[in-house]
Amino acid sequence: RGGRSRACAMGNWWFGRSARAVDYAGEDEDLPCDKLLVCRRFAEPTGIPKSKKGIDGRAFVHDPEDFPRARVTGFKDFIRWRRTVAPTPTPSPDDLRALQSVTVSTDAVKNPPTGSLQCTWLGHSTVLLQLAGNTLVFDPIFSDRCSPVQWIGPKRLQRPPLQVRDLPVTVDYVVISHNHYDHLDSASVLDLARRFRSTFLVPLGLASWFRGAGVRNVIELDWTEQVELRSPSGGANLVFHCLPAQHFSSRGALDRNATLWASWLVVGGESENGRAPPK
């Protein structure tokens, strides 16, 4: 810890994809996220808890002192919940047609207001934030299903207002809160990485998933850790603060809480030349 992060180094093929899934040919051995890194550190003591693992050291846990209402649950609890919860009625085609779909103005996205932030909802968990001359996407899910495969699993009822190919601005950063399929979607991650070569900021333990997908431009943070990055598009530097959240993580039956979950605070400042950042 401290100094330059090497959490973005390549390796790890267990994901089942070649590490060349995103083409970084022609770049030198300095990884893209290293080039943007200004500083990395833990916050001074503030009473905000750092992450904690259980006695066996394999899974993250909620410390009862910091999260007194948190419950320890597992896969059996999920099955029990699925058996007892009342099913949500599926809207009919007429119901869906009666809903007012979300529309997004690409002109507004291309021309955000100067001196303030602009936030655009892209459906479900996905938000596009424009701040201090930078563009960020949080928890991208553009696929039809929140699932490891696209032929089964929870299916979205409304298409997203924009797909990755429709985004009219370069996405500088992608921020991930946790690894559930409706917040971390492999197809969406690869589409963003291939098109924009974005820098991904993820909670502790998730960098290996990205490396396995062939995404090398990833920075992994623990709770209370912060990193300042130089804007790749000429805007202001941004400081990303990884902060606690009460939740859990899992992408299968055997990896419960193996990776961390987080909330995020993003702070923008002046651009490198000391002037207000461009739009």
CSV table of C-alpha atoms in Angstrom, one decimal:
chain,number,residue,atom,x,y,z
A,1,ARG,CA,0.0,0.0,0.0
A,2,GLY,CA,1.0,3.6,-0.5
A,3,GLY,CA,2.6,5.0,-3.5
A,4,ARG,CA,1.8,3.7,-7.0
A,5,SER,CA,-0.9,1.0,-7.2
A,6,ARG,CA,0.0,-2.2,-9.0
A,7,ALA,CA,-3.5,-3.6,-8.5
A,8,CYS,CA,-3.8,-3.0,-12.3
A,9,ALA,CA,-1.1,-5.5,-13.3
A,10,MET,CA,-2.1,-8.1,-15.8
A,11,GLY,CA,-2.4,-11.8,-15.1
A,12,ASN,CA,-5.0,-14.4,-14.0
A,13,TRP,CA,-6.8,-16.4,-16.8
A,14,TRP,CA,-9.3,-18.2,-14.6
A,15,PHE,CA,-12.2,-15.9,-15.9
A,16,GLY,CA,-12.3,-18.1,-19.0
A,17,ARG,CA,-11.4,-15.2,-21.4
A,18,SER,CA,-8.0,-14.3,-22.9
A,19,ALA,CA,-6.3,-11.5,-21.2
A,20,ARG,CA,-6.3,-9.8,-24.7
A,21,ALA,CA,-10.1,-9.3,-24.5
A,22,VAL,CA,-9.2,-5.6,-24.5
A,23,ASP,CA,-6.5,-4.6,-26.9
A,24,TYR,CA,-3.7,-2.6,-25.2
A,25,ALA,CA,-1.2,-3.1,-28.0
A,26,GLY,CA,1.2,-0.3,-28.6
A,27,GLU,CA,1.3,0.9,-25.0
A,28,ASP,CA,4.5,0.8,-22.9
A,29,GLU,CA,4.8,-1.3,-19.8
A,30,ASP,CA,3.5,1.5,-17.6
A,31,LEU,CA,-0.1,0.6,-17.0
A,32,PRO,CA,-2.7,3.3,-18.0
A,33,CYS,CA,-4.0,3.8,-14.4
A,34,ASP,CA,-0.4,4.3,-13.2
A,35,LYS,CA,0.0,7.2,-15.6
A,36,LEU,CA,-3.1,8.9,-14.1
A,37,LEU,CA,-2.1,8.3,-10.4
A,38,VAL,CA,-1.3,11.4,-8.4
A,39,CYS,CA,-1.4,10.0,-4.9
A,40,ARG,CA,-3.0,7.2,-2.9
A,41,ARG,CA,-3.5,7.0,0.8
A,42,PHE,CA,-5.8,6.1,3.7
A,43,ALA,CA,-7.8,8.8,5.3
A,44,GLU,CA,-6.7,10.2,8.7
A,45,PRO,CA,-8.6,8.6,11.6
A,46,THR,CA,-12.2,9.8,11.3
A,47,GLY,CA,-14.3,7.1,13.1
A,48,ILE,CA,-15.2,5.6,9.7
A,49,PRO,CA,-14.4,1.8,9.8
A,50,LYS,CA,-12.0,0.0,7.6
A,51,SER,CA,-13.1,-3.3,6.1
A,52,LYS,CA,-12.7,-6.5,8.2
A,53,LYS,CA,-12.6,-10.2,7.5
A,54,GLY,CA,-13.8,-13.1,9.6
A,55,ILE,CA,-11.6,-15.3,11.7
A,56,ASP,CA,-10.8,-17.6,8.8
A,57,GLY,CA,-9.6,-14.6,6.7
A,58,ARG,CA,-11.6,-15.6,3.7
A,59,ALA,CA,-14.8,-13.5,3.8
A,60,PHE,CA,-15.5,-9.9,4.6
A,61,VAL,CA,-17.8,-9.3,7.6
A,62,HIS,CA,-19.7,-6.5,9.2
A,63,ASP,CA,-18.2,-5.6,12.5
A,64,PRO,CA,-21.1,-5.5,15.0
A,65,GLU,CA,-19.6,-2.4,16.6
A,66,ASP,CA,-19.9,-0.5,13.3
A,67,PHE,CA,-23.0,-2.3,11.9
A,68,PRO,CA,-25.1,-3.3,14.9
A,69,ARG,CA,-28.2,-4.2,12.7
A,70,ALA,CA,-26.3,-6.3,10.1
A,71,ARG,CA,-27.3,-9.9,9.9
A,72,VAL,CA,-25.1,-12.8,8.8
A,73,THR,CA,-26.9,-14.6,5.9
A,74,GLY,CA,-25.9,-17.3,3.5
A,75,PHE,CA,-27.1,-19.2,0.5
A,76,LYS,CA,-29.7,-21.2,2.6
A,77,ASP,CA,-31.2,-17.9,3.7
A,78,PHE,CA,-31.5,-16.8,0.0
A,79,ILE,CA,-33.3,-20.1,-0.8
A,80,ARG,CA,-35.6,-19.7,2.2
A,81,TRP,CA,-36.4,-16.1,1.1
A,82,ARG,CA,-37.1,-17.1,-2.4
A,83,ARG,CA,-39.6,-19.7,-1.2
A,84,THR,CA,-41.4,-17.3,1.1
A,85,VAL,CA,-41.4,-14.0,-0.7
A,86,ALA,CA,-44.5,-13.0,-2.5
A,87,PRO,CA,-43.9,-13.0,-6.3
A,88,THR,CA,-43.8,-9.7,-8.1
A,89,PRO,CA,-46.5,-9.6,-10.8
A,90,THR,CA,-45.0,-9.3,-14.3
A,91,PRO,CA,-46.4,-6.3,-16.1
A,92,SER,CA,-48.5,-7.0,-19.2
A,93,PRO,CA,-47.5,-5.6,-22.6
A,94,ASP,CA,-50.2,-3.0,-22.2
A,95,ASP,CA,-48.9,-2.0,-18.8
A,96,LEU,CA,-45.4,-1.5,-20.3
A,97,ARG,CA,-46.7,0.5,-23.2
A,98,ALA,CA,-48.5,2.8,-20.7
A,99,LEU,CA,-45.3,3.5,-18.8
A,100,GLN,CA,-43.5,6.7,-19.8
A,101,SER,CA,-40.0,5.6,-20.9
A,102,VAL,CA,-36.9,7.5,-19.8
A,103,THR,CA,-35.4,9.5,-22.7
A,104,VAL,CA,-32.0,11.0,-22.7
A,105,SER,CA,-30.9,14.0,-24.7
A,106,THR,CA,-27.5,13.2,-26.3
A,107,ASP,CA,-27.0,17.0,-26.9
A,108,ALA,CA,-27.4,17.6,-23.2
A,109,VAL,CA,-24.8,14.9,-22.4
A,110,LYS,CA,-22.4,16.3,-25.0
A,111,ASN,CA,-22.8,19.8,-23.5
A,112,PRO,CA,-23.0,19.6,-19.7
A,113,PRO,CA,-23.4,22.8,-17.8
A,114,THR,CA,-20.1,24.6,-16.9
A,115,GLY,CA,-19.2,24.8,-13.3
A,116,SER,CA,-21.7,22.2,-12.0
A,117,LEU,CA,-22.3,18.5,-12.2
A,118,GLN,CA,-24.8,16.7,-14.4
A,119,CYS,CA,-26.3,13.4,-13.6
A,120,THR,CA,-28.0,11.2,-16.1
A,121,TRP,CA,-29.9,8.0,-15.2
A,122,LEU,CA,-29.4,5.2,-17.7
A,123,GLY,CA,-31.7,2.6,-16.1
A,124,HIS,CA,-31.5,0.3,-13.0
A,125,SER,CA,-28.2,0.9,-11.2
A,126,THR,CA,-26.4,2.8,-14.1
A,127,VAL,CA,-25.7,6.5,-13.7
A,128,LEU,CA,-23.6,8.7,-15.9
A,129,LEU,CA,-22.0,11.6,-14.0
A,130,GLN,CA,-20.3,14.6,-15.5
A,131,LEU,CA,-18.1,16.4,-13.0
A,132,ALA,CA,-15.3,19.0,-13.4
A,133,GLY,CA,-14.6,18.1,-17.1
A,134,ASN,CA,-14.7,14.3,-16.5
A,135,THR,CA,-17.3,11.7,-17.3
A,136,LEU,CA,-18.0,8.8,-15.0
A,137,VAL,CA,-20.3,5.8,-15.2
A,138,PHE,CA,-21.5,4.0,-12.0
A,139,ASP,CA,-22.4,0.3,-12.0
A,140,PRO,CA,-23.0,-0.2,-15.7
A,141,ILE,CA,-25.6,-2.7,-16.7
A,142,PHE,CA,-26.7,-2.5,-20.4
A,143,SER,CA,-27.4,-6.2,-20.9
A,144,ASP,CA,-30.9,-7.6,-21.2
A,145,ARG,CA,-30.5,-9.9,-18.2
A,146,CYS,CA,-28.7,-9.6,-14.8
A,147,SER,CA,-27.2,-13.0,-15.1
A,148,PRO,CA,-24.0,-14.9,-16.0
A,149,VAL,CA,-25.8,-16.0,-19.2
A,150,GLN,CA,-28.3,-14.1,-21.4
A,151,TRP,CA,-30.7,-17.0,-21.9
A,152,ILE,CA,-32.0,-17.2,-18.3
A,153,GLY,CA,-32.1,-14.9,-15.3
A,154,PRO,CA,-33.9,-11.7,-14.3
A,155,LYS,CA,-34.8,-9.8,-17.5
A,156,ARG,CA,-35.2,-6.1,-17.8
A,157,LEU,CA,-38.6,-4.8,-18.8
A,158,GLN,CA,-37.4,-1.5,-20.3
A,159,ARG,CA,-34.4,-1.0,-22.6
A,160,PRO,CA,-31.8,1.4,-21.4
A,161,PRO,CA,-32.2,4.9,-22.9
A,162,LEU,CA,-28.6,4.6,-24.4
A,163,GLN,CA,-26.3,1.7,-25.1
A,164,VAL,CA,-22.5,2.0,-24.8
A,165,ARG,CA,-22.3,2.5,-28.6
A,166,ASP,CA,-24.7,5.5,-28.3
A,167,LEU,CA,-22.8,7.4,-25.6
A,168,PRO,CA,-21.7,10.7,-27.2
A,169,VAL,CA,-18.9,11.4,-24.7
A,170,THR,CA,-15.7,9.6,-23.7
A,171,VAL,CA,-16.2,7.7,-20.4
A,172,ASP,CA,-13.1,8.4,-18.3
A,173,TYR,CA,-13.9,6.4,-15.2
A,174,VAL,CA,-16.2,3.5,-14.3
A,175,VAL,CA,-17.0,3.0,-10.6
A,176,ILE,CA,-18.2,-0.3,-9.3
A,177,SER,CA,-20.0,-0.7,-5.9
A,178,HIS,CA,-20.0,-4.5,-5.6
A,179,ASN,CA,-20.1,-7.7,-7.7
A,180,HIS,CA,-23.8,-8.6,-7.9
A,181,TYR,CA,-24.8,-9.3,-11.5
A,182,ASP,CA,-27.2,-6.3,-11.6
A,183,HIS,CA,-24.3,-4.0,-10.7
A,184,LEU,CA,-21.3,-5.7,-12.3
A,185,ASP,CA,-22.1,-7.0,-15.8
A,186,SER,CA,-19.2,-8.5,-17.8
A,187,ALA,CA,-20.5,-7.6,-21.3
A,188,SER,CA,-21.0,-3.9,-20.2
A,189,VAL,CA,-17.6,-3.8,-18.6
A,190,LEU,CA,-15.9,-5.1,-21.8
A,191,ASP,CA,-17.9,-2.8,-24.1
A,192,LEU,CA,-16.8,0.2,-22.0
A,193,ALA,CA,-13.2,-0.9,-21.8
A,194,ARG,CA,-12.9,-1.7,-25.5
A,195,ARG,CA,-14.5,1.6,-26.7
A,196,PHE,CA,-13.2,4.1,-24.1
A,197,ARG,CA,-10.3,2.3,-22.3
A,198,SER,CA,-11.8,3.7,-19.1
A,199,THR,CA,-10.2,3.5,-15.7
A,200,PHE,CA,-12.2,1.2,-13.4
A,201,LEU,CA,-12.4,1.8,-9.6
A,202,VAL,CA,-13.5,-1.2,-7.6
A,203,PRO,CA,-13.7,-2.4,-4.0
A,204,LEU,CA,-11.1,-4.6,-2.4
A,205,GLY,CA,-10.8,-8.1,-4.0
A,206,LEU,CA,-12.4,-7.3,-7.4
A,207,ALA,CA,-9.3,-6.4,-9.4
A,208,SER,CA,-8.6,-10.1,-10.1
A,209,TRP,CA,-12.0,-10.4,-11.8
A,210,PHE,CA,-11.1,-7.5,-14.1
A,211,ARG,CA,-7.7,-8.9,-14.8
A,212,GLY,CA,-9.2,-12.2,-15.7
A,213,ALA,CA,-11.5,-10.4,-18.2
A,214,GLY,CA,-8.4,-8.8,-19.8
A,215,VAL,CA,-9.0,-5.3,-18.3
A,216,ARG,CA,-5.8,-4.0,-17.0
A,217,ASN,CA,-6.8,-0.4,-16.2
A,218,VAL,CA,-8.3,-1.1,-12.7
A,219,ILE,CA,-7.6,0.4,-9.3
A,220,GLU,CA,-8.8,-1.5,-6.2
A,221,LEU,CA,-9.5,0.4,-2.9
A,222,ASP,CA,-10.3,-0.5,0.6
A,223,TRP,CA,-12.8,1.4,2.8
A,224,THR,CA,-11.4,4.8,3.9
A,225,GLU,CA,-8.7,4.6,1.1
A,226,GLN,CA,-8.6,7.4,-1.4
A,227,VAL,CA,-6.9,8.0,-4.7
A,228,GLU,CA,-6.3,11.1,-6.7
A,229,LEU,CA,-6.3,10.7,-10.4
A,230,ARG,CA,-5.2,13.1,-13.2
A,231,SER,CA,-8.0,13.6,-15.7
A,232,PRO,CA,-7.3,11.8,-19.0
A,233,SER,CA,-9.5,14.3,-20.9
A,234,GLY,CA,-8.0,17.6,-19.6
A,235,GLY,CA,-10.5,18.2,-16.8
A,236,ALA,CA,-9.9,18.6,-13.1
A,237,ASN,CA,-8.2,16.0,-11.0
A,238,LEU,CA,-10.7,13.8,-9.2
A,239,VAL,CA,-10.3,12.3,-5.7
A,240,PHE,CA,-12.1,9.0,-5.3
A,241,HIS,CA,-13.0,8.0,-1.7
A,242,CYS,CA,-14.0,4.4,-1.0
A,243,LEU,CA,-16.4,4.3,1.9
A,244,PRO,CA,-18.3,1.7,4.0
A,245,ALA,CA,-21.7,0.3,3.1
A,246,GLN,CA,-23.9,-2.3,4.6
A,247,HIS,CA,-24.5,-5.0,2.0
A,248,PHE,CA,-22.9,-8.2,0.8
A,249,SER,CA,-21.2,-9.7,-2.3
A,250,SER,CA,-21.6,-12.9,-4.3
A,251,ARG,CA,-21.6,-14.2,-7.9
A,252,GLY,CA,-22.2,-17.8,-7.0
A,253,ALA,CA,-22.9,-20.2,-4.2
A,254,LEU,CA,-19.4,-20.5,-2.9
A,255,ASP,CA,-18.0,-16.9,-3.0
A,256,ARG,CA,-20.2,-15.2,-0.4
A,257,ASN,CA,-18.5,-11.9,0.7
A,258,ALA,CA,-15.2,-12.9,-0.8
A,259,THR,CA,-14.9,-9.4,-2.3
A,260,LEU,CA,-15.7,-6.1,-0.7
A,261,TRP,CA,-18.7,-3.8,-1.3
A,262,ALA,CA,-18.5,-0.1,-1.0
A,263,SER,CA,-20.1,3.3,-1.4
A,264,TRP,CA,-18.1,6.1,-3.1
A,265,LEU,CA,-17.5,9.8,-2.7
A,266,VAL,CA,-16.0,11.6,-5.7
A,267,VAL,CA,-14.6,15.1,-5.3
A,268,GLY,CA,-13.5,17.4,-8.2
A,269,GLY,CA,-11.0,20.2,-8.0
A,270,GLU,CA,-9.1,22.5,-10.3
A,271,SER,CA,-7.6,21.4,-13.6
A,272,GLU,CA,-3.8,20.9,-13.8
A,273,ASN,CA,-3.2,24.4,-15.1
A,274,GLY,CA,-5.1,25.9,-12.1
A,275,ARG,CA,-8.0,27.1,-14.2
A,276,ALA,CA,-11.6,25.9,-14.1
A,277,PRO,CA,-11.8,22.7,-16.1
A,278,PRO,CA,-13.3,22.7,-19.6
A,279,LYS,CA,-16.7,21.2,-20.3
